[in-house]
Amino acid sequence: MIDFALGEEHRAVKEAVRQFITKEVMPLEDEVLLNERNGRPALEPGQLKDLQAKARKYGYWGINTPEEYGGMAAGAVMSAIIAGEAGRTFVPFRFGGSADNILYAGTEEQKQEYLIPTIEGERRSCFAITEPGAGSDARSIRTRAVRDGDDWVINGEKIFITNGNEADFVMVFAVTDPEKGADGGVTCFLVDRAMGWESTPIPTMGEWGPAALSFQDVRVPNDHILGEEGKGFELAMQWIGNGRFMIPAGAIGAAERMLEMAIEHANNRQSMGQPIANYQFIQGHIADSAVELEAARWLTLHAAWQVENKMDARHASSVAKLYGTNMANRVVDRVLQIHGGMGYTKELPLERWYRELRLLRIFEGTDEIQRRTIARNLLKGHVKVGASLA
Ligand SMILES: Cc1cc2nc3c(=O)[nH]c(=O)nc-3n(C[C@H](O)[C@H](O)[C@H](O)COP(=O)(O)OP(=O)(O)OC[C@H]3O[C@@H](n4cnc5c(N)ncnc54)[C@H](O)[C@@H]3O)c2cc1C
C-alpha cells in the first residue's frame, strides 16, 4: 500500500513547530533585516540562545540527537518536516542540542571533550574539507599532516568554512599518506583553536559568512584523530551525505511562505482596473511554483523515508537536492516578479531570500555535481530508471 498521508505524530509536531516559528521567530524578521542593513549580525549569540531555550521548553532540543544524549532522536522524515517549518522564516534560527554526526565516531574522551559540550551549546564546531584548490574535487586536498613523535604537525589552507569565524574547534581533513590520497591517506583531526589555527572572514552576498582557515605548523596530539587514521575521507562523505535531503527540506518551507505571499499580493494588487491575479502571466507564475513545490516536497520526503528505512538514499538525496534547491530559486524569482518594484526593495524579505537561496545550489555538492552523480548512477546501471518505487 502507498500512503501519502503524514502520521498523527508528524502532523502534531509540524503544527507545533509552525506555531513556535510563527510566534517566537518570525517577529524577529524586521530586526534581522535592520541588523543586516547596519552591518550587524542577524541575531546576537544571546538572542539565539534565548530562542533555543524557549524551543527546548516546547520539547524541541537535539532533534536528531540520540535519546541517550538527551535528544529527540527524531527520524529523517520528522527532521525534514521540522526543517521545512523552520525554513518558513529567513531568521537564521537553528534548534539547539545537536552536534555533527561524525562526532559520534569519537572515543569516549573525545565525546566528553567535543561531542557533549557541542550538544550543550558550550562549544562550537566547524567542518573543514574545502581548500582553495579543491572544492568539488575534494579528493585532491593538499593540507598535510606529518607525524612527529606523539603529535602531528598540520600545514595548509581551508576555505569557505561555515562557522569558521566563531568555532572553537575544527574537524579538519588532512593528507597523512600522500601515496594513498583519498583512498586511505586522508585523516580527520579535532583541532582546538587554541592549538594555533587562524580564521579570516570571507564576505559573501548572503548571511552565511564563512571563513578561510590557515594552519601553520599546528601541532595536534595523536589522540585527536577522529575515527581511524587514513579513514578521514569516508567520514567526510558521511558528514556530507547523511543530511543532504535536509537542504531541500528547508527550501520547501521558504518556497511555501513565498507562494503564500504571492497569492495574497496577486489578489490585492490592482493594475488596470483589476487585481493582477486576473492576469494569466501572473497565474502561470503561481501555478508553476505550486506544481514544482509539490514535486520537491515528495522528492524530499521520499529521500528522507529512504534514510529512515536505512536504504541507500544517495541517489534520491541527490535528486531531491538538485530539484528542491533549483525549485526554490525559481520560486523566489517569480514571487519577486509578482511583487514588482516592492519585491526588489529591502522592505520585503524577498531580496534576502533571493540571495540566501542561491547558496543552496553551491554547497554540499553543486548542481553540476548532483547531475554528474545522478547521470553516472543511471549510465553505469547502479540505479535503474523508475527504481524509486522498488
Ligand atoms: C557559504 C559557503 C559555505 C560553505 N561551507 C563549507 C563548510 O562548512 N565546509 C567545507 O568544507 N566547505 C564549505 N563550502 C565549500 C563548498 O562545499 C564548495 O564551494 C563547493 O563544493 C564547490 O567547490 P568550489 O567552490 O571549489 O567550486 P569548484 O569545485 O571549483 O567548481 C566550479 C564550477 O565547476 C563545476 N564543476 C567542478 N567539478 C565538476 C565536474 N567534475 N563536473 C561538472 N562540473 C564541475 C562546479 O559545479 C562549479 O559550477 C562552503 C561554500 C560556501 C559558498
Coordinates of C-alpha atoms and ligand atoms in Angstrom, one line a residue:
M1 CA 0.0 0.0 0.0
I2 CA 1.2 3.5 -0.7
D3 CA 0.3 6.0 2.0
F4 CA 0.9 9.7 1.2
A5 CA -0.6 11.0 4.5
L6 CA 1.5 12.1 7.4
G7 CA 1.2 10.1 10.6
E8 CA -0.5 11.7 13.6
E9 CA 2.8 12.4 15.3
H10 CA 4.2 14.0 12.2
R11 CA 1.2 16.2 11.9
A12 CA 1.2 17.2 15.6
V13 CA 4.9 18.1 15.5
K14 CA 4.5 20.0 12.2
E15 CA 1.7 22.1 13.7
A16 CA 3.5 22.8 17.0
V17 CA 6.8 23.8 15.2
R18 CA 4.8 26.1 12.9
Q19 CA 3.3 27.8 16.0
F20 CA 6.7 28.2 17.6
I21 CA 8.3 29.6 14.4
T22 CA 5.3 31.9 13.8
K23 CA 5.0 33.2 17.4
E24 CA 8.6 33.3 18.5
V25 CA 10.9 33.5 15.5
M26 CA 9.1 35.4 12.7
P27 CA 8.5 38.5 14.8
L28 CA 12.3 39.0 14.7
E29 CA 12.4 39.3 10.9
D30 CA 12.2 43.1 10.8
E31 CA 15.0 43.3 13.3
V32 CA 17.1 40.9 11.3
L33 CA 16.7 42.9 8.1
L34 CA 17.6 46.1 10.0
N35 CA 20.7 44.5 11.5
E36 CA 21.8 43.4 8.1
R37 CA 21.4 46.9 6.7
N38 CA 23.5 48.2 9.6
G39 CA 26.2 45.6 9.2
R40 CA 25.4 43.8 12.5
P41 CA 25.0 40.1 12.9
A42 CA 21.4 38.8 12.2
L43 CA 21.0 37.6 15.8
E44 CA 23.2 38.2 18.8
P45 CA 24.5 35.0 20.2
G46 CA 22.5 35.7 23.4
Q47 CA 19.3 36.1 21.3
L48 CA 19.9 32.8 19.6
K49 CA 20.5 31.1 23.0
D50 CA 17.2 32.5 24.4
L51 CA 15.3 31.3 21.4
Q52 CA 16.9 27.8 21.7
A53 CA 16.0 27.8 25.4
K54 CA 12.4 28.6 24.5
A55 CA 12.3 25.9 21.9
R56 CA 13.6 23.5 24.5
K57 CA 10.6 24.3 26.7
Y58 CA 8.4 23.3 23.8
G59 CA 10.4 20.0 23.7
Y60 CA 12.5 20.8 20.6
W61 CA 16.0 20.1 21.6
G62 CA 18.5 17.9 19.8
I63 CA 16.2 16.9 17.0
N64 CA 18.5 14.3 15.6
T65 CA 20.4 13.7 18.8
P66 CA 20.1 10.2 20.3
E67 CA 17.9 9.9 23.4
E68 CA 20.9 8.7 25.5
Y69 CA 22.4 12.2 24.8
G70 CA 19.2 14.0 25.8
G71 CA 17.8 14.5 22.3
M72 CA 14.6 13.8 20.5
A73 CA 16.1 11.1 18.2
A74 CA 13.6 12.2 15.5
G75 CA 13.7 10.1 12.4
A76 CA 14.7 11.5 9.0
V77 CA 11.1 12.2 7.9
M78 CA 10.3 14.1 11.1
S79 CA 13.6 16.0 10.7
A80 CA 12.6 17.0 7.1
I81 CA 9.2 18.2 8.3
I82 CA 10.8 20.3 11.1
A83 CA 13.4 21.8 8.7
G84 CA 10.5 22.7 6.4
E85 CA 8.8 24.6 9.1
A86 CA 12.0 26.4 10.2
G87 CA 12.6 27.3 6.6
R88 CA 9.5 29.4 6.5
T89 CA 11.5 32.2 8.1
F90 CA 14.8 33.7 6.9
V91 CA 15.8 34.3 10.5
P92 CA 18.9 32.1 10.9
F93 CA 17.5 30.2 13.8
R94 CA 18.7 26.6 14.4
F95 CA 17.2 24.3 17.0
G96 CA 19.8 23.7 19.7
G97 CA 21.1 20.5 21.2
S98 CA 22.8 18.8 18.2
A99 CA 26.3 18.1 17.0
D100 CA 27.8 17.0 13.7
N101 CA 27.0 13.4 13.1
I102 CA 30.7 12.3 12.7
L103 CA 31.5 13.5 16.3
Y104 CA 29.7 10.3 17.4
A105 CA 32.7 8.4 15.9
G106 CA 34.9 9.8 18.6
T107 CA 36.5 7.9 21.5
E108 CA 34.9 8.2 25.0
E109 CA 37.4 11.0 25.9
Q110 CA 36.6 12.9 22.6
K111 CA 32.9 12.6 23.2
Q112 CA 33.4 14.2 26.7
E113 CA 35.6 16.9 25.3
Y114 CA 33.9 17.7 22.0
L115 CA 30.6 16.0 21.4
I116 CA 28.7 16.6 24.7
P117 CA 29.8 20.3 25.1
T118 CA 28.7 20.8 21.4
I119 CA 25.3 19.3 22.1
E120 CA 25.0 21.5 25.2
G121 CA 25.9 24.6 23.1
E122 CA 29.1 25.3 25.2
R123 CA 31.4 24.6 22.2
R124 CA 31.1 25.3 18.5
S125 CA 32.5 23.2 15.7
C126 CA 33.2 23.7 12.1
F127 CA 33.9 21.2 9.3
A128 CA 36.8 21.9 7.0
I129 CA 37.5 20.0 3.9
T130 CA 37.3 22.6 1.1
E131 CA 40.6 24.2 0.0
P132 CA 41.4 27.0 -2.5
G133 CA 42.5 24.3 -5.0
A134 CA 39.9 21.6 -4.1
G135 CA 36.2 22.1 -3.8
S136 CA 34.0 19.8 -5.8
D137 CA 37.2 17.8 -6.3
A138 CA 37.6 17.1 -2.6
R139 CA 39.7 14.1 -3.2
S140 CA 42.5 16.5 -4.2
I141 CA 43.0 18.2 -0.9
R142 CA 46.6 19.1 0.0
T143 CA 46.6 20.2 3.6
R144 CA 49.3 18.0 5.1
A145 CA 49.6 16.4 8.5
V146 CA 53.1 14.9 9.3
R147 CA 53.7 12.6 12.3
D148 CA 56.3 14.0 14.8
G149 CA 56.6 11.8 17.9
D150 CA 53.3 11.7 19.6
D151 CA 52.0 14.6 17.6
W152 CA 51.0 15.5 14.1
V153 CA 52.0 18.8 12.5
I154 CA 49.4 20.3 10.2
N155 CA 50.1 22.8 7.4
G156 CA 47.6 24.1 4.8
E157 CA 44.7 26.4 3.9
K158 CA 41.0 25.7 4.0
I159 CA 38.3 28.0 2.5
F160 CA 34.6 28.7 2.8
I161 CA 34.3 27.1 6.2
T162 CA 30.8 27.7 7.8
N163 CA 31.1 28.8 11.4
G164 CA 34.9 29.1 10.9
N165 CA 34.9 32.5 12.4
E166 CA 33.1 31.5 15.6
A167 CA 34.1 27.9 16.1
D168 CA 36.5 27.0 18.9
F169 CA 37.4 23.7 17.3
V170 CA 37.6 22.3 13.8
M171 CA 37.2 18.9 12.3
V172 CA 39.9 19.3 9.7
F173 CA 40.8 16.8 6.9
A174 CA 44.5 16.5 6.0
V175 CA 46.6 14.2 4.0
T176 CA 48.6 11.8 6.2
D177 CA 49.7 9.5 3.4
P178 CA 50.2 11.2 0.0
E179 CA 50.7 7.9 -1.9
K180 CA 47.2 6.7 -0.9
G181 CA 45.5 10.1 -1.0
A182 CA 41.7 10.0 -0.5
D183 CA 41.8 6.1 -0.7
G184 CA 43.2 5.6 2.8
G185 CA 45.6 8.5 3.1
V186 CA 43.3 11.3 4.5
T187 CA 42.7 11.7 8.2
C188 CA 40.3 13.8 10.2
F189 CA 41.7 15.7 13.2
L190 CA 39.9 17.5 16.1
V191 CA 41.8 20.7 16.5
D192 CA 41.1 23.4 19.1
R193 CA 41.5 27.0 18.0
A194 CA 43.9 27.3 21.0
M195 CA 46.3 24.9 19.1
G196 CA 47.0 27.7 16.7
W197 CA 44.9 27.8 13.5
E198 CA 43.6 31.1 12.4
S199 CA 40.5 32.3 10.6
T200 CA 39.7 35.2 8.3
P201 CA 36.1 36.1 7.4
I202 CA 35.0 35.9 3.8
P203 CA 32.3 38.5 2.9
T204 CA 29.5 36.9 0.8
M205 CA 26.3 38.0 -0.8
G206 CA 24.3 36.3 1.9
E207 CA 24.0 35.8 5.6
W208 CA 26.4 32.9 5.5
G209 CA 29.8 34.4 6.3
P210 CA 32.2 31.6 6.0
A211 CA 35.9 31.8 6.9
A212 CA 39.3 30.9 5.4
L213 CA 41.4 28.9 7.8
S214 CA 45.1 28.8 8.0
F215 CA 47.2 26.1 9.6
Q216 CA 50.9 26.8 10.0
D217 CA 52.8 24.2 11.9
V218 CA 49.8 23.5 14.1
R219 CA 50.8 20.7 16.5
V220 CA 48.0 18.2 17.3
P221 CA 48.3 15.2 19.7
N222 CA 47.8 11.8 18.0
D223 CA 44.8 11.1 20.2
H224 CA 43.0 14.0 18.4
I225 CA 42.4 11.8 15.4
L226 CA 38.7 11.4 14.8
G227 CA 37.9 7.9 13.8
E228 CA 40.8 6.0 12.3
E229 CA 44.0 7.2 10.7
G230 CA 43.5 7.1 6.9
K231 CA 39.7 6.8 7.1
G232 CA 39.0 10.6 7.0
F233 CA 37.6 10.7 3.5
E234 CA 34.9 8.2 4.5
L235 CA 34.0 10.4 7.5
A236 CA 33.8 13.5 5.3
M237 CA 31.4 11.7 2.9
Q238 CA 29.3 10.5 5.8
W239 CA 29.1 14.1 7.1
I240 CA 28.0 15.5 3.7
G241 CA 25.8 12.6 2.6
N242 CA 23.9 12.0 5.8
G243 CA 21.8 15.1 5.7
R244 CA 21.7 16.1 2.1
F245 CA 17.9 15.8 2.0
M246 CA 17.7 18.5 4.7
I247 CA 18.8 21.2 2.3
P248 CA 15.8 20.9 0.0
A249 CA 13.6 20.3 3.1
G250 CA 14.4 23.9 4.3
A251 CA 14.0 25.3 0.9
I252 CA 10.4 23.9 0.7
G253 CA 9.4 26.0 3.8
A254 CA 10.8 29.1 2.2
A255 CA 9.0 28.4 -1.1
E256 CA 5.7 27.7 0.7
R257 CA 5.8 31.0 2.5
M258 CA 6.8 33.0 -0.6
L259 CA 4.0 31.4 -2.6
E260 CA 1.5 32.4 0.1
M261 CA 2.9 36.0 -0.1
A262 CA 2.5 35.9 -3.9
I263 CA -1.1 34.7 -3.7
E264 CA -2.0 37.4 -1.2
H265 CA -0.3 40.1 -3.2
A266 CA -1.8 39.0 -6.5
N267 CA -5.3 39.1 -5.0
N268 CA -4.8 42.6 -3.5
R269 CA -2.7 44.5 -6.0
Q270 CA -4.8 46.3 -8.6
S271 CA -3.5 47.2 -12.0
M272 CA -5.5 48.5 -15.0
G273 CA -8.7 48.2 -13.0
Q274 CA -8.4 44.7 -11.7
P275 CA -6.3 42.5 -9.3
I276 CA -3.2 41.3 -11.0
A277 CA -4.4 37.8 -10.0
N278 CA -6.7 38.0 -13.1
Y279 CA -3.8 38.1 -15.5
Q280 CA -2.7 34.8 -17.0
F281 CA 1.0 35.6 -16.8
I282 CA 0.7 36.0 -13.0
Q283 CA -1.5 32.9 -12.8
G284 CA 1.3 31.0 -14.7
H285 CA 3.9 32.1 -12.1
I286 CA 1.7 30.9 -9.3
A287 CA 0.7 27.6 -10.9
D288 CA 4.3 26.7 -11.9
S289 CA 5.5 27.5 -8.4
A290 CA 2.8 25.4 -6.8
V291 CA 3.5 22.4 -9.1
E292 CA 7.2 22.5 -8.6
L293 CA 6.8 23.0 -4.8
E294 CA 4.7 19.8 -4.6
A295 CA 7.2 17.9 -6.7
A296 CA 10.1 19.0 -4.5
R297 CA 8.1 18.1 -1.3
W298 CA 7.6 14.5 -2.4
L299 CA 11.1 14.0 -3.7
T300 CA 12.5 15.2 -0.4
L301 CA 10.1 13.2 1.7
H302 CA 11.0 10.1 -0.4
A303 CA 14.7 10.6 0.2
A304 CA 14.1 11.1 3.9
W305 CA 12.0 8.0 4.0
Q306 CA 14.8 6.0 2.4
V307 CA 17.2 7.4 5.0
E308 CA 14.8 6.5 7.8
N309 CA 14.5 3.0 6.5
K310 CA 18.2 2.5 6.2
M311 CA 18.1 2.2 2.4
D312 CA 20.8 3.5 0.1
A313 CA 19.4 7.1 -0.2
R314 CA 22.3 8.6 -2.1
H315 CA 20.6 8.8 -5.5
A316 CA 17.2 10.0 -4.1
S317 CA 19.0 12.6 -2.0
S318 CA 20.9 14.0 -5.0
V319 CA 17.7 14.1 -7.0
A320 CA 15.9 15.9 -4.1
K321 CA 18.7 18.4 -3.5
L322 CA 19.1 19.3 -7.2
Y323 CA 15.4 19.7 -7.8
G324 CA 14.4 21.3 -4.5
T325 CA 17.1 23.9 -4.4
N326 CA 16.5 24.9 -8.0
M327 CA 12.8 25.0 -7.4
A328 CA 13.2 27.5 -4.5
N329 CA 15.4 29.7 -6.7
R330 CA 12.8 29.7 -9.4
V331 CA 10.0 30.4 -6.9
V332 CA 11.8 33.3 -5.3
D333 CA 12.4 34.9 -8.7
R334 CA 8.8 34.5 -9.8
V335 CA 7.4 35.8 -6.4
L336 CA 9.8 38.8 -6.5
Q337 CA 8.5 39.5 -10.1
I338 CA 4.8 39.3 -8.9
H339 CA 5.7 42.0 -6.3
G340 CA 7.1 44.3 -8.9
G341 CA 9.3 47.1 -7.6
M342 CA 8.4 46.3 -4.0
G343 CA 9.9 42.8 -4.5
Y344 CA 13.3 44.4 -5.2
T345 CA 13.3 46.6 -2.0
K346 CA 14.6 45.7 1.4
E347 CA 11.1 46.3 2.8
L348 CA 10.2 42.7 2.0
P349 CA 12.2 39.6 2.8
L350 CA 12.2 38.5 -0.9
E351 CA 15.5 40.1 -1.9
R352 CA 17.2 38.5 1.1
W353 CA 15.8 35.1 0.2
Y354 CA 16.9 35.7 -3.4
R355 CA 20.5 35.9 -2.1
E356 CA 20.3 33.3 0.6
L357 CA 18.7 30.6 -1.5
R358 CA 21.3 30.9 -4.2
L359 CA 23.9 29.3 -2.0
L360 CA 21.9 26.1 -1.8
R361 CA 22.9 25.3 -5.4
I362 CA 26.6 25.5 -4.5
F363 CA 27.4 23.9 -1.2
E364 CA 27.3 20.3 -0.2
G365 CA 27.6 19.3 -3.8
T366 CA 26.9 21.8 -6.6
D367 CA 24.1 21.4 -9.2
E368 CA 26.7 20.1 -11.6
I369 CA 28.0 17.5 -9.1
Q370 CA 24.4 16.3 -8.4
R371 CA 23.8 16.0 -12.1
R372 CA 27.0 14.1 -12.5
T373 CA 26.1 11.7 -9.7
I374 CA 22.6 11.1 -11.0
A375 CA 23.7 10.6 -14.6
R376 CA 26.6 8.3 -13.5
N377 CA 24.3 6.1 -11.4
L378 CA 22.0 5.6 -14.3
L379 CA 24.6 5.3 -17.0
K380 CA 26.6 2.7 -15.0
G381 CA 23.5 0.8 -14.0
H382 CA 23.8 1.5 -10.2
V383 CA 20.2 2.7 -10.3
K384 CA 17.5 1.6 -12.8
V385 CA 15.1 4.1 -14.4
G386 CA 11.9 4.0 -12.3
A387 CA 13.5 2.2 -9.4
S388 CA 12.4 4.7 -6.9
L389 CA 9.3 2.6 -6.2
A390 CA 11.2 -0.6 -5.8
Ligands
LIG1 C1 28.8 30.0 2.0 C2 29.5 28.7 1.9 C3 29.7 27.8 2.9 C4 30.4 26.6 2.8 N1 30.6 25.8 3.9 C5 31.6 24.9 3.8 C6 32.0 24.2 5.0 O1 31.4 24.4 6.1 N2 33.0 23.2 4.9 C7 33.6 22.9 3.7 O2 34.5 22.1 3.7 N3 33.2 23.6 2.6 C8 32.2 24.5 2.6 N4 31.9 25.2 1.5 C9 32.5 24.9 0.2 C10 31.6 24.3 -0.8 O3 31.3 23.0 -0.5 C11 32.3 24.4 -2.2 O4 32.3 25.8 -2.5 C12 31.6 23.6 -3.3 O5 31.8 22.2 -3.0 C13 32.2 23.9 -4.7 O6 33.6 23.9 -4.7 P1 34.3 25.2 -5.3 O7 33.8 26.4 -4.7 O8 35.8 24.9 -5.2 O9 33.9 25.2 -6.8 P2 34.6 24.3 -8.0 O10 34.7 22.9 -7.5 O11 35.8 24.9 -8.4 O12 33.5 24.4 -9.1 C14 33.4 25.5 -10.0 C15 32.3 25.1 -11.0 O13 32.7 23.9 -11.8 C16 31.8 22.9 -11.6 N5 32.5 21.6 -11.6 C17 33.5 21.2 -10.8 N6 33.8 20.0 -11.0 C18 33.0 19.5 -11.9 C19 32.8 18.2 -12.5 N7 33.6 17.2 -12.3 N8 31.8 18.1 -13.4 C20 31.0 19.2 -13.7 N9 31.1 20.4 -13.2 C21 32.1 20.5 -12.3 C22 31.1 23.2 -10.3 O14 29.8 22.6 -10.3 C23 31.0 24.7 -10.4 O15 30.0 25.1 -11.2 C24 31.0 26.3 1.6 C25 30.8 27.2 0.5 C26 30.1 28.4 0.6 C27 30.0 29.3 -0.6

